[in-house]
């Protein structure tokens, strides 16, 4: 084939990872990217061995590079637990790389399903993706809680920096013992969350919904609502109007009802706990975790793209034994196309943007033609379905891609 390779002006930050996704990562690069793009990548090996070797410095460095260049693509990585410490003879139980990266970029995670014909969502009127944005800071995840004996008096005490003390009554326990919980959040984090959401809505030209329980939580949740509204009015209302999209606040109960009745095609911003629960519900209803992308967006617009699933350990052990695998590479592939498209947009590199779109189309066309990995084959409503191996699937995409170039 006579194809002039696409140049890249600015580096894309590449974060390599672990197990089956690391295997897929290499295949995607070799088969679907390197032959067509003069890849300009700044490589960081976030595989567990190298994180251990560098005392996890490589994770920090990769996040700083992302800040510098604006776009990264990340492979799934192992978050070590006791079993992994033993398996990899680790010096320490290193923290989750995603947690470290998110703390440095101060970003919000947006999760969106990839829809294909033949895989019907459990909610059939969901014809477009629903993207969940979860505020991954504070509330019940940083709570302080206690079991309280009968007869105890519970109060909230706030000591200000000037020494001034304010006390708020919580509850006078009577004959029954009980439980108590303290929660907090901070304006700066809510503001970052709001800006990430508004920027992502503009980027993807989708409406943004935000919901809390402000009728019951008149100070705490109401603060979230007010911060979103103030930032929207001041910084985004005009841009939204120009883009022809809408910002819409509603009570969480109402949001749930509307989401179920909707046809999709919007971003739903949620407080931490709501986002935790709702993202699992939405992912399941759309069919498969292997078809879910995830992008971390910082308030300054910096983006890190990845698949929402993990390293698919069970398939990796089969692969190591030399057995054939049928692991779905779509979410990992879409992490690459998402990152390359964004890089292309930032650099006004139209060929790169087009290539990302063509590669996504070739992937969806492949599945819609009946060629797919085992996880999808078992769900597909198509009449003729051919279950293929991890590599055969990528080769089938390559064939469709080449026909379109
Ligand atoms: P997982 O990798 O998401 O896989 C769980 C199961 O889901 C798999 O065994 C497989 O089911 C199915 N699955 C997930 N992705 C698939 C794909 N692409 N194609 C086909 N099937 C897929 O979760 P895990 O096994 O619980 O976790 C493994 C490691 O991933 C852990 O060490 C965890 O720390 C890490 N993890 C990393 C991230 C991240 O980096 N963002 C996120 C989550 C987990 P079957 O076995 O039934 O085929
Ligand atoms: Mg959850």
Coordinates of C-alpha atoms and ligand atoms in Angstrom, one line a residue:
X1 CA 0.0 0.0 0.0
X2 CA 1.2 3.4 -0.9
X3 CA 0.5 5.6 2.2
X4 CA 2.5 8.6 3.3
X5 CA 2.9 8.3 7.0
X6 CA 1.2 10.9 9.1
X7 CA 3.6 13.2 11.0
X8 CA 3.1 14.3 14.6
X9 CA 4.4 17.7 15.7
X10 CA 4.1 17.4 19.5
X11 CA 4.7 14.3 21.6
X12 CA 1.9 12.3 23.0
X13 CA 2.6 10.9 26.5
X14 CA 2.4 7.1 26.4
X15 CA 1.9 5.2 29.7
X16 CA 2.5 1.5 29.2
X17 CA 0.9 -1.0 31.7
X18 CA 0.4 -4.5 32.8
X19 CA -0.7 -8.1 31.9
X20 CA -3.2 -8.7 29.0
X21 CA -3.7 -5.0 28.3
X22 CA 0.1 -4.6 27.9
X23 CA 0.1 -7.4 25.3
X24 CA -2.8 -5.7 23.5
X25 CA -1.1 -2.4 23.7
X26 CA 1.9 -3.7 21.8
X27 CA -0.3 -5.3 19.1
X28 CA -2.3 -2.1 18.6
X29 CA 0.9 -0.1 18.1
X30 CA 2.5 -2.6 15.7
X31 CA -0.5 -3.4 13.6
X32 CA -2.7 -0.3 13.6
X33 CA -0.5 2.7 14.4
X34 CA 3.2 2.4 13.5
X35 CA 2.5 1.5 9.8
X36 CA 0.5 4.8 9.3
X37 CA 1.9 7.4 11.7
X38 CA 5.4 8.6 12.5
X39 CA 4.6 8.2 16.1
X40 CA 6.0 11.0 18.3
X41 CA 5.6 9.5 21.8
X42 CA 7.2 10.2 25.1
X43 CA 7.2 6.7 26.7
X44 CA 6.7 5.9 30.4
X45 CA 6.7 2.3 31.5
X46 CA 4.1 2.1 34.2
X47 CA 4.3 -1.7 34.3
X48 CA 4.4 -2.9 37.9
X49 CA 8.1 -4.0 37.6
X50 CA 9.3 -0.6 36.5
X51 CA 7.1 1.2 39.1
X52 CA 8.8 -0.9 41.7
X53 CA 12.3 -0.4 40.2
X54 CA 11.8 3.4 40.2
X55 CA 10.0 3.6 43.6
X56 CA 7.0 4.7 41.6
X57 CA 8.8 7.9 40.4
X58 CA 7.9 6.9 36.8
X59 CA 4.2 7.4 37.6
X60 CA 4.8 10.9 38.9
X61 CA 7.1 11.7 35.9
X62 CA 4.4 10.5 33.5
X63 CA 1.8 12.8 35.1
X64 CA 4.2 15.8 35.0
X65 CA 4.9 15.1 31.3
X66 CA 1.1 15.0 30.7
X67 CA 0.8 18.4 32.3
X68 CA 3.6 19.7 30.0
X69 CA 2.3 18.3 26.7
X70 CA -1.5 18.2 27.4
X71 CA -2.4 14.7 26.2
X72 CA -1.7 11.2 27.4
X73 CA -2.8 7.6 26.6
X74 CA -2.6 5.1 29.4
X75 CA -2.7 1.3 29.5
X76 CA -4.5 -0.5 32.4
X77 CA -2.2 -1.1 35.3
X78 CA -2.2 -3.3 38.4
X79 CA -3.0 -1.7 41.6
X80 CA -1.0 -3.8 44.0
X81 CA -2.6 -5.7 46.9
X82 CA -1.0 -8.2 49.2
X83 CA -1.1 -11.0 46.6
X84 CA 0.6 -8.8 44.0
X85 CA 3.3 -7.8 46.5
X86 CA 4.2 -11.4 46.8
X87 CA 3.7 -12.2 43.1
X88 CA 6.0 -9.4 41.9
X89 CA 8.3 -9.3 45.0
X90 CA 7.5 -5.6 45.5
X91 CA 9.4 -3.3 47.8
X92 CA 6.1 -1.7 48.8
X93 CA 2.4 -1.9 48.2
X94 CA 2.5 1.0 45.7
X95 CA -0.5 3.3 45.4
X96 CA -2.9 3.1 42.5
X97 CA -1.3 4.9 39.5
X98 CA -4.6 6.4 38.6
X99 CA -4.9 7.9 42.0
X100 CA -1.4 9.4 41.8
X101 CA -2.0 10.8 38.3
X102 CA -5.4 12.2 39.3
X103 CA -3.9 13.9 42.3
X104 CA -1.3 15.6 40.2
X105 CA -3.6 16.6 37.3
X106 CA -6.5 17.5 39.6
X107 CA -8.9 16.0 37.1
X108 CA -12.3 14.5 36.7
X109 CA -12.9 11.1 35.2
X110 CA -15.5 10.8 32.4
X111 CA -16.7 7.3 31.4
X112 CA -18.5 6.8 28.1
X113 CA -19.7 3.6 26.5
X114 CA -19.0 2.7 22.9
X115 CA -22.2 1.7 21.1
X116 CA -22.3 -0.8 18.2
X117 CA -25.2 -2.3 16.3
X118 CA -26.0 -5.8 17.5
X119 CA -25.3 -5.1 21.1
X120 CA -28.5 -3.6 22.5
X121 CA -28.4 -1.8 25.8
X122 CA -30.7 -3.2 28.5
X123 CA -32.6 0.0 28.3
X124 CA -33.5 0.0 24.6
X125 CA -34.3 3.7 24.3
X126 CA -30.6 4.5 25.1
X127 CA -29.5 5.1 21.5
X128 CA -26.6 7.4 22.3
X129 CA -23.9 7.1 25.0
X130 CA -24.4 8.5 28.5
X131 CA -21.2 9.8 29.9
X132 CA -20.8 9.9 33.7
X133 CA -18.6 12.4 35.3
X134 CA -17.7 11.6 38.9
X135 CA -16.4 14.1 41.4
X136 CA -13.7 11.8 42.8
X137 CA -12.9 13.8 46.0
X138 CA -14.2 14.0 49.5
X139 CA -17.7 13.3 50.9
X140 CA -18.2 9.8 52.3
X141 CA -14.9 8.7 50.8
X142 CA -13.0 10.9 53.3
X143 CA -15.5 10.6 56.1
X144 CA -15.0 10.2 59.9
X145 CA -17.4 7.9 61.5
X146 CA -18.2 6.5 64.9
X147 CA -20.4 4.1 66.7
X148 CA -22.1 6.0 69.5
X149 CA -23.4 4.7 72.8
X150 CA -26.9 5.3 74.1
X151 CA -27.4 8.6 75.8
X152 CA -24.5 10.3 74.0
X153 CA -24.7 13.9 72.7
X154 CA -23.2 14.4 69.3
X155 CA -22.1 17.9 68.1
X156 CA -20.0 19.3 65.2
X157 CA -17.2 21.5 66.3
X158 CA -15.4 23.9 63.9
X159 CA -12.3 25.7 65.1
X160 CA -11.4 28.6 62.8
X161 CA -7.9 29.8 62.1
X162 CA -8.5 32.8 64.4
X163 CA -9.4 30.5 67.3
X164 CA -13.1 31.2 67.0
X165 CA -15.1 28.0 67.8
X166 CA -18.5 27.2 66.4
X167 CA -20.6 24.3 67.6
X168 CA -23.5 22.7 65.7
X169 CA -25.8 20.2 67.5
X170 CA -26.2 16.9 65.6
X171 CA -28.2 14.6 67.8
X172 CA -29.0 13.7 71.4
X173 CA -29.0 9.9 71.5
X174 CA -31.7 8.4 73.8
X175 CA -32.1 4.8 74.8
X176 CA -30.6 3.4 71.6
X177 CA -26.9 3.5 70.6
X178 CA -26.3 4.5 67.0
X179 CA -23.9 5.7 64.4
X180 CA -22.4 9.1 63.4
X181 CA -20.6 10.4 60.4
X182 CA -18.7 13.6 59.5
X183 CA -18.1 14.6 55.9
X184 CA -16.4 17.5 54.1
X185 CA -15.6 18.9 50.7
X186 CA -13.7 22.0 49.6
X187 CA -14.7 24.8 47.2
X188 CA -11.5 24.5 45.2
X189 CA -12.1 20.9 44.3
X190 CA -15.8 21.5 43.4
X191 CA -14.6 24.4 41.2
X192 CA -12.1 22.2 39.4
X193 CA -14.8 19.5 38.9
X194 CA -17.2 22.1 37.5
X195 CA -14.6 23.5 35.0
X196 CA -13.6 20.0 33.9
X197 CA -17.3 19.2 33.2
X198 CA -17.9 22.4 31.3
X199 CA -14.8 22.0 29.2
X200 CA -15.6 18.4 28.4
X201 CA -19.1 19.3 27.4
X202 CA -17.7 21.9 25.0
X203 CA -15.1 19.5 23.7
X204 CA -17.6 16.8 22.9
X205 CA -20.5 19.1 22.1
X206 CA -22.9 17.4 24.5
X207 CA -25.4 18.8 27.0
X208 CA -24.3 18.7 30.7
X209 CA -26.6 17.6 33.4
X210 CA -25.7 18.1 37.1
X211 CA -27.7 16.7 40.0
X212 CA -27.5 16.7 43.8
X213 CA -29.9 16.5 46.7
X214 CA -30.0 20.2 47.5
X215 CA -33.6 20.2 48.7
X216 CA -32.5 18.1 51.7
X217 CA -28.9 19.2 52.0
X218 CA -29.5 22.9 52.0
X219 CA -25.9 23.9 52.7
X220 CA -23.7 21.0 51.6
X221 CA -25.3 20.0 48.4
X222 CA -26.5 23.5 47.7
X223 CA -22.9 24.7 47.7
X224 CA -22.2 22.3 44.8
X225 CA -25.2 23.6 42.9
X226 CA -24.2 27.3 43.5
X227 CA -20.6 26.8 42.5
X228 CA -21.6 25.1 39.3
X229 CA -24.1 27.9 38.5
X230 CA -21.7 30.8 39.3
X231 CA -18.9 29.3 37.1
X232 CA -21.3 28.6 34.4
X233 CA -22.8 32.1 34.3
X234 CA -19.4 33.8 34.5
X235 CA -17.2 31.6 32.3
X236 CA -19.3 29.3 30.1
X237 CA -22.8 30.5 29.3
X238 CA -21.7 32.3 26.2
X239 CA -19.5 29.4 24.9
X240 CA -22.4 26.9 25.5
X241 CA -24.7 29.1 23.5
X242 CA -22.3 29.3 20.7
X243 CA -21.8 25.6 20.7
X244 CA -25.5 25.0 20.8
X245 CA -25.4 23.0 24.0
X246 CA -27.1 23.3 27.4
X247 CA -26.3 23.2 31.1
X248 CA -29.1 21.8 33.1
X249 CA -29.3 21.4 36.9
X250 CA -31.9 19.1 38.5
X251 CA -32.5 17.2 41.7
X252 CA -30.9 13.7 41.7
X253 CA -34.2 11.9 41.9
X254 CA -35.5 13.8 38.9
X255 CA -32.2 13.2 37.1
X256 CA -32.5 9.4 37.6
X257 CA -36.0 9.4 36.2
X258 CA -35.1 11.5 33.2
X259 CA -32.0 9.5 32.5
X260 CA -34.0 6.3 32.2
X261 CA -36.5 7.9 29.9
X262 CA -33.8 9.6 27.8
X263 CA -32.2 8.5 24.5
X264 CA -28.7 9.3 25.9
X265 CA -26.2 11.7 24.3
X266 CA -25.3 13.8 27.3
X267 CA -22.9 14.1 30.2
X268 CA -24.2 13.5 33.7
X269 CA -22.1 15.1 36.4
X270 CA -22.5 13.4 39.8
X271 CA -21.2 13.9 43.3
X272 CA -18.7 11.3 44.4
X273 CA -21.1 8.6 45.8
X274 CA -23.7 9.1 43.1
X275 CA -21.1 8.8 40.4
X276 CA -19.7 5.6 42.0
X277 CA -23.1 3.9 41.9
X278 CA -24.5 5.4 38.7
X279 CA -21.4 4.7 36.6
X280 CA -21.7 0.9 37.4
X281 CA -25.4 1.0 36.6
X282 CA -24.8 2.8 33.3
X283 CA -21.9 0.6 32.3
X284 CA -23.9 -2.6 33.0
X285 CA -26.9 -1.3 31.2
X286 CA -24.9 -0.5 28.1
X287 CA -23.6 -4.1 28.0
X288 CA -19.9 -4.5 28.7
X289 CA -17.0 -3.0 30.7
X290 CA -14.8 -3.9 27.7
X291 CA -16.7 -1.3 25.6
X292 CA -16.3 1.6 28.1
X293 CA -13.7 4.4 27.7
X294 CA -12.5 6.6 30.3
X295 CA -10.8 10.0 30.1
X296 CA -9.4 12.1 32.9
X297 CA -9.9 15.8 32.2
X298 CA -8.0 18.5 34.2
X299 CA -9.6 21.9 34.8
X300 CA -7.0 23.4 32.4
X301 CA -8.1 20.9 29.6
X302 CA -5.2 18.4 29.9
X303 CA -6.5 14.9 29.0
X304 CA -5.5 11.4 29.8
X305 CA -7.3 8.6 27.9
X306 CA -7.7 5.0 29.0
X307 CA -9.9 1.9 29.0
X308 CA -12.3 1.7 32.0
X309 CA -11.5 -2.0 32.5
X310 CA -8.5 -3.5 34.3
X311 CA -5.5 -5.6 33.1
X312 CA -7.8 -8.7 32.4
X313 CA -5.6 -10.9 34.6
X314 CA -7.4 -14.2 33.9
X315 CA -6.9 -13.9 30.1
X316 CA -3.2 -13.0 30.7
X317 CA -2.6 -16.2 32.6
X318 CA -4.1 -18.2 29.7
X319 CA -1.9 -16.2 27.3
X320 CA 1.2 -17.1 29.3
X321 CA 0.3 -20.8 29.1
X322 CA 0.2 -20.4 25.3
X323 CA -3.6 -20.8 25.1
X324 CA -5.5 -18.6 22.6
X325 CA -7.3 -15.6 24.1
X326 CA -10.3 -13.6 22.9
X327 CA -9.8 -10.4 24.8
X328 CA -11.7 -7.3 23.6
X329 CA -9.3 -4.5 22.6
X330 CA -11.9 -1.9 21.7
X331 CA -11.7 0.2 24.8
X332 CA -7.9 0.3 24.7
X333 CA -8.0 1.1 21.0
X334 CA -10.4 3.9 21.6
X335 CA -8.1 5.3 24.3
X336 CA -5.5 5.6 21.5
X337 CA -7.8 7.1 19.0
X338 CA -9.2 9.5 21.6
X339 CA -5.7 10.7 22.5
X340 CA -4.5 10.9 18.9
X341 CA -7.6 12.9 17.9
X342 CA -7.1 15.3 20.8
X343 CA -3.4 15.6 19.9
X344 CA -4.4 16.3 16.3
X345 CA -6.9 18.9 17.3
X346 CA -4.5 20.8 19.5
X347 CA -1.8 20.7 16.8
X348 CA -4.2 21.5 13.9
X349 CA -3.1 18.1 12.4
X350 CA -6.1 17.3 10.3
X351 CA -4.7 14.0 8.9
X352 CA -4.2 12.7 12.4
X353 CA -7.8 13.6 13.4
X354 CA -9.1 11.9 10.3
X355 CA -7.0 8.8 10.9
X356 CA -8.4 8.5 14.5
X357 CA -11.9 8.7 13.1
X358 CA -11.2 6.1 10.4
X359 CA -9.7 3.7 12.8
X360 CA -12.7 4.0 15.1
X361 CA -15.0 3.4 12.2
X362 CA -13.1 0.4 11.0
X363 CA -13.4 -1.0 14.5
X364 CA -17.2 -0.6 14.7
X365 CA -17.6 -1.8 11.1
X366 CA -15.7 -5.0 12.0
X367 CA -18.0 -5.7 14.9
X368 CA -21.1 -4.8 12.9
X369 CA -20.0 -7.2 10.2
X370 CA -20.1 -10.0 12.7
X371 CA -16.4 -10.4 13.6
X372 CA -15.9 -9.9 17.3
X373 CA -14.2 -11.2 20.5
X374 CA -15.9 -13.7 22.8
X375 CA -17.4 -11.3 25.3
X376 CA -19.4 -9.5 22.5
X377 CA -20.2 -12.7 20.6
X378 CA -22.1 -14.0 23.6
X379 CA -24.3 -10.8 23.7
X380 CA -24.6 -10.0 20.0
X381 CA -28.0 -10.0 18.4
X382 CA -26.5 -10.3 14.9
X383 CA -27.4 -13.4 12.9
X384 CA -23.9 -14.4 11.7
X385 CA -21.3 -14.0 14.5
X386 CA -17.7 -15.1 14.2
X387 CA -15.8 -15.3 17.5
X388 CA -12.1 -14.5 16.8
X389 CA -8.9 -14.3 18.9
X390 CA -7.4 -11.2 20.3
X391 CA -5.0 -10.9 17.3
X392 CA -7.5 -12.0 14.6
X393 CA -9.8 -9.2 15.7
X394 CA -7.1 -6.5 15.3
X395 CA -6.1 -8.0 11.9
X396 CA -9.8 -7.8 10.8
X397 CA -9.8 -4.1 11.8
X398 CA -6.6 -3.6 9.9
X399 CA -8.2 -4.9 6.7
X400 CA -11.1 -2.6 7.0
X401 CA -8.8 0.3 7.9
X402 CA -6.6 -0.2 4.8
X403 CA -9.7 -0.4 2.6
X404 CA -10.7 3.1 3.8
X405 CA -7.3 4.8 3.6
Ligands
LIG1 P1 -10.6 -6.6 34.8 O1 -9.3 -6.6 34.3 O2 -11.5 -5.4 34.4 O3 -11.3 -7.9 34.4 C1 -12.4 -8.5 35.1 C2 -13.2 -9.4 34.1 O4 -14.0 -8.7 33.2 C3 -12.2 -10.3 33.2 O5 -11.8 -11.4 33.9 C4 -13.1 -10.5 32.0 O6 -14.1 -11.5 32.3 C5 -13.9 -9.2 31.9 N1 -13.1 -8.3 31.1 C6 -12.6 -7.1 31.4 N2 -12.0 -6.5 30.4 C7 -12.2 -7.3 29.3 C8 -11.8 -7.2 28.0 N3 -11.1 -6.1 27.5 N4 -12.1 -8.2 27.2 C9 -12.8 -9.3 27.6 N5 -13.2 -9.4 28.9 C10 -12.9 -8.4 29.7 O7 -10.6 -6.6 36.4 P2 -9.8 -7.5 37.4 O8 -9.4 -8.8 36.8 O9 -10.6 -7.5 38.6 O10 -8.5 -6.7 37.7 C11 -7.2 -7.1 37.1 C12 -6.2 -6.0 37.5 O11 -6.6 -4.8 36.9 C13 -6.1 -5.7 39.0 O12 -4.8 -5.9 39.4 C14 -6.6 -4.3 39.2 O13 -5.8 -3.6 40.1 C15 -6.4 -3.7 37.8 N6 -7.3 -2.6 37.4 C16 -6.8 -1.5 36.8 C17 -7.6 -0.5 36.3 C18 -6.9 0.7 35.6 O14 -5.7 0.7 35.4 N7 -7.7 1.7 35.2 C19 -9.0 -0.6 36.5 C20 -9.5 -1.7 37.2 C21 -8.7 -2.7 37.6 P3 -13.9 -13.1 32.0 O15 -12.8 -13.5 32.8 O16 -15.2 -13.7 32.5 O17 -13.7 -13.3 30.5
LIG2 MG1 -18.5 1.7 41.7

